[in-house]
Short mmCIF file of C-alpha atoms in Angstrom, two decimals:
data_model
loop_
_atom_site.label_atom_id
_atom_site.label_comp_id
_atom_site.label_asym_id
_atom_site.label_seq_id
_atom_site.Cartn_x
_atom_site.Cartn_y
_atom_site.Cartn_z
CA MET A 1 -88.05 -140.99 71.29
CA SER A 2 -91.04 -141.05 68.97
CA GLN A 3 -90.76 -142.81 65.65
CA THR A 4 -92.54 -142.32 62.36
CA ASN A 5 -93.77 -145.36 60.49
CA TYR A 6 -93.38 -144.94 56.75
CA GLY A 7 -94.90 -148.32 55.96
CA LEU A 8 -98.01 -149.37 54.13
CA ASN A 9 -100.35 -146.70 55.50
CA SER A 10 -97.96 -143.81 55.09
CA SER A 11 -98.74 -140.94 52.75
CA ARG A 12 -95.10 -139.94 52.51
CA PRO A 13 -94.22 -140.01 48.79
CA GLY A 14 -91.26 -142.09 47.67
CA LEU A 15 -89.62 -142.42 44.26
CA PRO A 16 -90.67 -144.39 41.19
CA GLY A 17 -89.72 -148.02 41.70
CA LEU A 18 -89.21 -147.86 45.48
CA CYS A 19 -90.96 -150.50 47.55
CA VAL A 20 -93.58 -149.12 49.91
CA ASP A 21 -93.09 -152.04 52.29
CA LEU A 22 -90.57 -154.85 51.92
CA ALA A 23 -92.68 -157.33 53.90
CA GLY A 24 -93.64 -160.18 51.58
CA ALA A 25 -91.94 -158.59 48.57
CA VAL A 26 -90.86 -160.95 45.77
CA GLN A 27 -88.15 -159.81 43.38
CA ARG A 28 -86.37 -161.23 40.34
CA SER A 29 -84.00 -160.06 37.61
CA ALA A 30 -84.34 -160.11 33.82
CA LEU A 31 -82.60 -158.61 30.79
CA ALA A 32 -83.98 -155.49 29.15
CA THR A 33 -84.29 -156.78 25.61
CA GLY A 34 -86.33 -155.89 22.53
CA ALA A 35 -83.46 -155.33 20.08
CA LEU A 36 -84.16 -156.07 16.41
CA ALA A 37 -81.84 -157.30 13.68
CA GLN A 38 -81.90 -155.54 10.32
CA VAL A 39 -83.54 -157.51 7.53
CA SER A 40 -83.01 -156.25 3.97
CA THR A 41 -83.67 -157.68 0.53
CA VAL A 42 -82.18 -157.55 -2.94
CA THR A 43 -84.80 -158.43 -5.54
CA VAL A 44 -83.26 -159.34 -8.88
CA ASP A 45 -85.72 -157.94 -11.41
CA SER A 46 -83.82 -158.74 -14.60
CA ALA A 47 -80.81 -160.83 -15.61
CA THR A 48 -77.87 -159.76 -17.80
CA ASN A 49 -75.63 -162.41 -19.34
CA ASP A 50 -71.91 -162.45 -18.48
CA GLN A 51 -72.35 -159.62 -15.97
CA ALA A 52 -70.36 -159.08 -12.76
CA TYR A 53 -72.89 -158.37 -9.98
CA VAL A 54 -71.19 -156.70 -7.03
CA LEU A 55 -72.89 -156.51 -3.65
CA THR A 56 -71.24 -153.99 -1.31
CA VAL A 57 -72.10 -154.05 2.38
CA THR A 58 -70.94 -151.34 4.77
CA PHE A 59 -70.77 -151.74 8.52
CA GLY A 60 -68.48 -150.15 11.05
CA GLY A 61 -67.48 -147.62 8.41
CA THR A 62 -65.84 -150.28 6.22
CA ASP A 63 -67.00 -151.54 2.83
CA TYR A 64 -66.99 -155.26 2.03
CA SER A 65 -67.83 -156.61 -1.41
CA ALA A 66 -68.99 -159.96 -2.80
CA THR A 67 -69.14 -160.63 -6.54
CA TYR A 68 -71.07 -163.08 -8.69
CA THR A 69 -70.57 -163.22 -12.46
CA SER A 70 -73.52 -164.53 -14.43
CA ASP A 71 -73.15 -167.00 -17.30
CA GLY A 72 -74.40 -166.78 -20.86
CA THR A 73 -77.91 -167.94 -19.96
CA ALA A 74 -78.44 -165.92 -16.81
CA THR A 75 -81.66 -166.05 -14.78
CA THR A 76 -82.77 -163.89 -11.87
CA ALA A 77 -82.84 -166.91 -9.55
CA GLU A 78 -79.26 -167.85 -10.48
CA ILE A 79 -78.05 -164.31 -9.71
CA ALA A 80 -79.78 -164.25 -6.30
CA ALA A 81 -78.32 -167.66 -5.43
CA GLY A 82 -74.90 -166.65 -6.74
CA LEU A 83 -74.81 -163.54 -4.56
CA GLU A 84 -75.86 -165.64 -1.57
CA ALA A 85 -72.95 -168.03 -2.16
CA ALA A 86 -70.56 -165.10 -2.58
CA CYS A 87 -71.69 -163.60 0.74
CA ASP A 88 -71.30 -166.94 2.50
CA ALA A 89 -67.78 -167.32 1.09
CA ASP A 90 -66.67 -163.89 2.32
CA ALA A 91 -65.61 -164.27 5.96
CA ASN A 92 -66.09 -160.57 6.73
CA ILE A 93 -69.63 -160.37 5.36
CA ASN A 94 -70.62 -163.77 6.74
CA ALA A 95 -69.47 -162.71 10.22
CA PHE A 96 -72.07 -159.94 10.32
CA ILE A 97 -74.77 -160.99 7.87
CA ASN A 98 -76.70 -164.17 7.19
CA ALA A 99 -77.52 -164.38 3.48
CA SER A 100 -80.32 -166.52 2.07
CA SER A 101 -82.16 -166.64 -1.24
CA ALA A 102 -85.47 -167.86 -2.60
CA THR A 103 -86.47 -167.56 -6.26
CA ASN A 104 -85.12 -164.13 -7.27
CA VAL A 105 -84.81 -162.55 -3.80
CA LEU A 106 -81.63 -162.35 -1.73
CA THR A 107 -82.34 -161.70 1.97
CA LEU A 108 -79.66 -160.14 4.19
CA THR A 109 -80.25 -160.55 7.93
CA GLY A 110 -77.94 -158.93 10.46
CA ARG A 111 -76.43 -161.37 12.91
CA TYR A 112 -76.29 -158.75 15.69
CA LYS A 113 -79.48 -157.14 16.90
CA GLY A 114 -79.32 -153.37 17.03
CA GLU A 115 -76.45 -153.16 14.53
CA SER A 116 -77.37 -151.61 11.18
CA PHE A 117 -75.64 -151.84 7.81
CA THR A 118 -75.97 -150.24 4.38
CA PHE A 119 -75.73 -152.05 1.07
CA SER A 120 -75.74 -151.54 -2.69
CA VAL A 121 -75.58 -153.64 -5.85
CA THR A 122 -74.13 -152.91 -9.26
CA PRO A 123 -75.52 -152.84 -11.84
CA ALA A 124 -78.30 -151.09 -9.95
CA SER A 125 -80.67 -151.22 -12.91
CA ASP A 126 -81.19 -154.98 -12.52
CA VAL A 127 -82.20 -154.95 -8.85
CA THR A 128 -84.53 -153.42 -6.26
CA LEU A 129 -83.25 -152.85 -2.73
CA ALA A 130 -85.45 -152.70 0.35
CA THR A 131 -85.22 -152.91 4.14
CA GLY A 132 -88.17 -154.63 5.75
CA THR A 133 -86.96 -154.48 9.36
CA ALA A 134 -84.64 -151.76 10.61
CA ALA A 135 -82.12 -152.54 13.31
CA ALA A 136 -83.21 -151.37 16.75
CA ALA A 137 -81.38 -151.34 20.04
CA ALA A 138 -82.89 -152.87 23.16
CA GLY A 139 -85.15 -150.41 24.94
CA ALA A 140 -84.24 -148.63 28.16
CA ILE A 141 -86.54 -149.18 31.16
CA PRO A 142 -87.04 -146.33 33.67
CA PHE A 143 -87.87 -147.04 37.30
CA GLY A 144 -91.45 -147.72 38.33
CA ARG A 145 -92.70 -148.84 34.92
CA ALA A 146 -94.61 -151.96 33.90
CA CYS A 147 -92.44 -154.63 32.29
CA VAL A 148 -93.74 -157.38 30.01
CA LEU A 149 -92.26 -160.48 28.45
CA ASP A 150 -90.34 -159.90 25.23
CA ALA A 151 -92.27 -162.02 22.73
CA ASP A 152 -89.04 -162.73 20.81
CA ASN A 153 -86.92 -163.57 23.86
CA ALA A 154 -88.34 -165.75 26.64
CA ASP A 155 -85.57 -164.59 28.98
CA GLY A 156 -86.10 -160.88 28.35
CA ILE A 157 -88.47 -158.08 29.29
CA GLU A 158 -89.42 -154.78 27.71
CA LEU A 159 -91.84 -151.90 28.11
CA PRO A 160 -95.31 -152.77 26.77
CA ASP A 161 -96.53 -151.77 23.34
CA SER A 162 -99.79 -152.23 21.48
CA SER A 163 -98.68 -155.60 20.09
CA ASN A 164 -98.36 -157.12 23.58
CA ALA A 165 -102.09 -157.67 24.07
CA THR A 166 -104.35 -158.33 21.11
CA ALA A 167 -108.14 -158.27 21.35
CA LYS A 168 -109.88 -161.52 20.50
CA ILE A 169 -112.37 -161.47 17.62
CA MET A 170 -114.91 -164.22 16.91
CA THR A 171 -117.56 -164.44 14.22
CA VAL A 172 -120.96 -166.13 14.07
CA THR A 173 -122.24 -166.80 10.56
CA PRO A 174 -125.80 -168.05 10.02
CA ALA A 175 -125.63 -170.81 7.44
CA SER A 176 -129.41 -171.15 7.21
CA VAL A 177 -132.32 -169.44 8.97
CA THR A 178 -135.84 -170.77 9.47
CA ASN A 179 -138.92 -168.98 10.80
CA ASN A 180 -139.80 -169.39 14.49
CA GLU A 181 -136.66 -171.34 15.41
CA ILE A 182 -134.71 -170.13 18.46
CA TYR A 183 -131.15 -169.09 17.64
CA THR A 184 -129.05 -168.75 20.79
CA VAL A 185 -125.55 -167.27 21.06
CA THR A 186 -123.81 -167.76 24.42
CA ILE A 187 -120.74 -165.72 25.37
CA THR A 188 -118.60 -167.07 28.23
CA GLY A 189 -115.66 -165.43 29.99
CA ASP A 190 -114.36 -164.01 33.26
CA PHE A 191 -115.72 -160.54 32.61
CA ASP A 192 -115.68 -159.36 36.25
CA HIS A 193 -112.14 -160.75 36.75
CA ASP A 194 -112.93 -162.79 39.86
CA GLY A 195 -111.47 -166.01 38.47
CA ILE A 196 -114.90 -167.49 37.65
CA ASP A 197 -116.39 -167.52 34.16
CA GLU A 198 -119.79 -165.93 33.56
CA ALA A 199 -122.13 -166.94 30.73
CA TYR A 200 -124.49 -164.60 28.87
CA ALA A 201 -127.06 -166.26 26.62
CA PHE A 202 -128.87 -164.39 23.84
CA PRO A 203 -131.82 -166.18 22.23
CA TYR A 204 -133.46 -164.79 19.09
CA GLN A 205 -136.71 -165.94 17.51
CA ASP A 206 -138.49 -164.42 14.54
CA ALA A 207 -141.65 -165.32 12.62
CA SER A 208 -140.18 -163.59 9.55
CA ALA A 209 -136.62 -164.82 9.93
CA SER A 210 -133.75 -163.75 7.71
CA VAL A 211 -129.99 -163.67 8.12
CA GLN A 212 -129.99 -159.88 8.29
CA ARG A 213 -132.76 -159.70 10.91
CA LEU A 214 -131.00 -162.37 12.96
CA VAL A 215 -127.56 -160.73 13.10
CA GLU A 216 -129.09 -157.29 13.68
CA GLY A 217 -131.28 -158.59 16.51
CA LEU A 218 -128.42 -160.44 18.20
CA THR A 219 -126.14 -157.40 17.91
CA ALA A 220 -128.65 -155.15 19.66
CA ALA A 221 -129.33 -157.68 22.42
CA ILE A 222 -125.65 -158.36 23.09
CA ASN A 223 -124.65 -154.70 23.27
CA ALA A 224 -127.56 -153.94 25.60
CA GLU A 225 -126.62 -156.59 28.16
CA MET A 226 -122.89 -157.33 28.09
CA PRO A 227 -120.99 -155.50 30.87
CA ALA A 228 -118.53 -152.71 30.17
CA ASN A 229 -115.05 -153.73 29.03
CA SER A 230 -116.17 -157.21 27.99
CA VAL A 231 -117.37 -158.01 24.44
CA ILE A 232 -118.94 -155.72 21.86
CA ALA A 233 -121.01 -156.91 18.90
CA SER A 234 -121.19 -155.61 15.33
CA GLU A 235 -122.69 -156.92 12.07
CA ASN A 236 -122.59 -156.42 8.31
CA ASN A 237 -126.04 -157.91 7.52
CA THR A 238 -124.61 -161.40 7.08
CA VAL A 239 -122.07 -161.99 9.90
CA LEU A 240 -122.16 -161.26 13.64
CA THR A 241 -118.71 -160.16 14.89
CA LEU A 242 -117.81 -160.31 18.60
CA THR A 243 -114.72 -158.35 19.69
CA GLY A 244 -113.06 -158.27 23.09
CA GLU A 245 -112.97 -154.71 24.40
CA LEU A 246 -109.76 -155.36 26.34
CA GLY A 247 -106.53 -156.62 24.83
CA GLY A 248 -105.80 -160.17 25.95
CA LEU A 249 -109.33 -160.80 27.26
CA GLU A 250 -110.21 -164.45 26.68
CA PHE A 251 -113.80 -165.48 25.94
CA ASP A 252 -115.65 -168.25 24.14
CA VAL A 253 -118.78 -168.38 21.98
CA THR A 254 -121.17 -171.30 21.59
CA THR A 255 -124.44 -171.53 19.70
CA SER A 256 -127.58 -173.63 19.50
CA VAL A 257 -130.67 -173.75 17.29
CA THR A 258 -133.83 -175.30 18.76
CA ASP A 259 -137.58 -175.34 18.35
CA ASP A 260 -140.05 -174.18 21.00
CA ALA A 261 -139.84 -177.56 22.70
CA GLY A 262 -136.06 -177.39 23.00
CA ALA A 263 -135.36 -179.99 20.35
CA ALA A 264 -132.65 -179.46 17.74
CA ALA A 265 -133.93 -177.54 14.73
CA SER A 266 -132.87 -177.22 11.11
CA GLY A 267 -131.07 -173.84 11.21
CA SER A 268 -127.36 -173.57 11.87
CA LEU A 269 -124.77 -171.06 13.07
CA ALA A 270 -121.05 -171.35 12.27
CA VAL A 271 -118.59 -170.02 14.86
CA ALA A 272 -114.98 -169.08 14.04
CA THR A 273 -112.10 -167.24 15.67
CA SER A 274 -110.65 -164.63 13.32
CA THR A 275 -108.15 -163.16 15.80
CA ALA A 276 -106.85 -165.01 18.85
CA ALA A 277 -106.33 -163.18 22.13
CA VAL A 278 -102.69 -162.40 22.98
CA PRO A 279 -102.15 -161.89 26.72
CA LEU A 280 -100.01 -159.06 28.08
CA ARG A 281 -97.58 -161.35 29.99
CA PHE A 282 -97.00 -158.77 32.75
CA LYS A 283 -93.70 -159.56 34.51
CA GLY A 284 -93.52 -156.92 37.21
CA VAL A 285 -92.45 -153.33 37.91
CA SER A 286 -88.88 -152.09 37.46
CA LEU A 287 -87.32 -151.37 40.85
CA HIS A 288 -85.34 -148.27 41.76
CA SER A 289 -81.62 -149.02 41.93
CA HIS A 290 -78.80 -146.93 43.39
CA ARG A 291 -76.41 -148.84 41.13
CA VAL A 292 -77.82 -147.22 38.00
CA GLU A 293 -76.19 -143.90 37.14
CA THR A 294 -77.81 -140.94 35.43
CA ASP A 295 -77.10 -141.03 31.69
CA SER A 296 -75.89 -138.16 29.49
CA ALA A 297 -79.49 -137.03 28.91
CA GLY A 298 -80.17 -136.79 32.64
CA ALA A 299 -82.33 -139.93 32.78
CA THR A 300 -81.94 -142.55 35.48
CA GLN A 301 -83.01 -145.84 33.97
CA TYR A 302 -81.87 -149.34 33.11
CA SER A 303 -80.23 -149.24 29.69
CA GLY A 304 -81.10 -151.67 26.94
CA GLY A 305 -79.37 -154.99 27.52
CA ALA A 306 -78.95 -154.34 31.24
CA VAL A 307 -80.14 -156.61 34.02
CA VAL A 308 -83.35 -155.14 35.45
CA SER A 309 -84.52 -155.74 39.01
CA LEU A 310 -88.27 -156.36 39.10
CA LEU A 311 -90.85 -156.43 41.87
CA GLN A 312 -93.23 -159.30 41.17
CA LYS A 313 -95.19 -159.28 44.41
CA GLY A 314 -95.58 -156.53 46.99
CA ASP A 315 -96.30 -152.81 47.30
CA ILE A 316 -94.43 -150.28 45.17
CA TRP A 317 -94.46 -146.67 44.00
CA VAL A 318 -95.24 -146.72 40.28
CA GLU A 319 -95.11 -143.95 37.69
CA VAL A 320 -98.47 -142.73 36.42
CA ASP A 321 -99.44 -140.41 33.61
CA ASP A 322 -99.80 -136.69 34.30
CA ALA A 323 -103.03 -135.70 36.07
CA ILE A 324 -103.83 -139.29 37.08
CA THR A 325 -105.03 -139.73 40.68
CA PRO A 326 -106.36 -143.25 41.26
CA SER A 327 -109.07 -144.09 43.77
CA LEU A 328 -109.40 -147.29 45.73
CA GLY A 329 -111.27 -149.79 43.62
CA ASP A 330 -110.35 -148.11 40.33
CA PRO A 331 -109.19 -150.43 37.53
CA VAL A 332 -105.50 -150.63 36.68
CA PHE A 333 -104.31 -150.02 33.12
CA VAL A 334 -100.83 -149.88 31.60
CA ARG A 335 -100.01 -147.44 28.80
CA ALA A 336 -98.94 -149.33 25.66
CA SER A 337 -99.02 -146.45 23.16
CA ALA A 338 -97.59 -143.07 24.12
CA SER A 339 -97.25 -139.67 22.49
CA GLY A 340 -96.58 -136.15 23.75
CA SER A 341 -96.38 -136.11 27.55
CA GLU A 342 -97.77 -139.64 27.84
CA VAL A 343 -95.48 -142.22 29.48
CA LEU A 344 -94.97 -145.67 27.95
CA GLY A 345 -95.29 -148.36 30.60
CA ALA A 346 -96.86 -145.96 33.11
CA PHE A 347 -99.95 -146.94 35.06
CA ARG A 348 -103.42 -145.43 34.77
CA ASP A 349 -106.93 -145.76 36.15
CA SER A 350 -108.62 -145.57 32.71
CA ALA A 351 -108.05 -147.02 29.25
CA ASP A 352 -107.54 -143.69 27.41
CA GLY A 353 -109.19 -145.00 24.28
CA ALA A 354 -107.28 -147.97 22.90
CA ASP A 355 -103.87 -146.83 24.16
CA CYS A 356 -103.78 -148.88 27.37
CA ILE A 357 -103.91 -152.52 28.46
CA PHE A 358 -105.99 -153.72 31.41
CA LEU A 359 -104.47 -155.53 34.40
CA PRO A 360 -107.18 -157.38 36.37
CA PRO A 361 -107.39 -157.02 40.18
CA SER A 362 -106.10 -160.58 40.55
CA ILE A 363 -102.77 -159.18 39.30
CA CYS A 364 -102.61 -155.73 40.93
CA GLN A 365 -104.68 -152.97 42.52
CA TRP A 366 -104.34 -149.43 43.84
CA ILE A 367 -103.75 -149.20 47.60
CA GLU A 368 -104.06 -145.46 48.14
CA ALA A 369 -106.44 -142.85 46.77
CA ALA A 370 -103.67 -140.35 46.06
CA ALA A 371 -100.83 -139.49 43.70
CA TYR A 372 -97.76 -137.26 44.14
CA ASN A 373 -95.35 -135.29 42.00
CA VAL A 374 -91.73 -136.14 42.81
CA ASN A 375 -88.72 -135.03 40.75
CA GLU A 376 -90.92 -134.29 37.72
CA LYS A 377 -92.52 -137.74 37.98
CA ARG A 378 -96.06 -138.51 39.09
CA ILE A 379 -96.29 -141.58 41.32
CA ALA A 380 -98.91 -143.63 43.15
CA LYS A 381 -99.01 -146.79 45.28
CA LEU A 382 -99.71 -150.12 43.64
CA ARG A 383 -99.97 -153.60 45.14
CA ILE A 384 -98.82 -156.47 42.94
CA HIS A 385 -100.43 -159.80 43.77
CA ARG A 386 -98.82 -161.87 41.01
CA THR A 387 -97.36 -161.79 37.53
CA GLU A 388 -98.31 -163.74 34.42
CA ALA A 389 -96.63 -166.94 33.28
#
């Protein structure tokens, strides 16, 4: 009897999150986290003597009140501290909310992520209420999506967002410029993602030197030579700014000022990092699971707070954005900002402006020049070599 091999070289489409081939696959489990606790403030703007200040907090449909009565020489700081003490003394409020105060501001922080509360204070005329951070539940994770480390929970994962990988920004500021000296800016980084750093040196020499001519000349030279998706230069007549074109891309900048003979010269360039690179911390792709039931909205996905099975090494069907068909050798990007029909955590072969985060080929690569539509999902084959620490 003949047999059909649906292994690595098969074009038979699977489902998002299904392994293409189990040989050499490495899996692990992690919690789907990302929940946020509510953080609200009561700013005491004015103080009334001998006044009962009543803070009412509502959660679970029940009101709980804490009262502080000011003295005859009331201050805003005393009222904020008094309400804090009253909250701490109330077992019901203290069970759900951590109260703290500084100067004239009382801060109420929910003890349970994802659980919201409402609050009020009388007399209202003496205070201003605000919520700086709204409560948010842990995010669900559909099958076949990229998962990254939750920055607030080292044991958790979540779908990526634009805060997961920040572009590095460095500045070069000429402190003094002298005619005919050679000002060299060297940019170093692994820009072709082969694990080896490359260095690009940009010397500039001018018989009529000025700060403006220097930064303008270096900007033009850098942008003409640096490879795509590496570092882009800009200037404001006084400062040269170097920005990573990919979130999380690490690079370094060094400078030198010499004369024609190579000896140190009098001019100087100051280098500073204004924004550090934040890596993506890719942790794998969410695996399909028959243990996960379809929810009330018809979605089959790991719910927030659930244990997610991840593929960290091996070949897997991943979800891609509509109309995406990768080719062998194409770069791999992960969508970190989604709107409309775009899919958060889906994979792509282009950056789509600034909405996606790059995964170098040392982490993963496409293994088939094709994509398929299955159950209203678009999928393609991806090979994961490793994840990030």
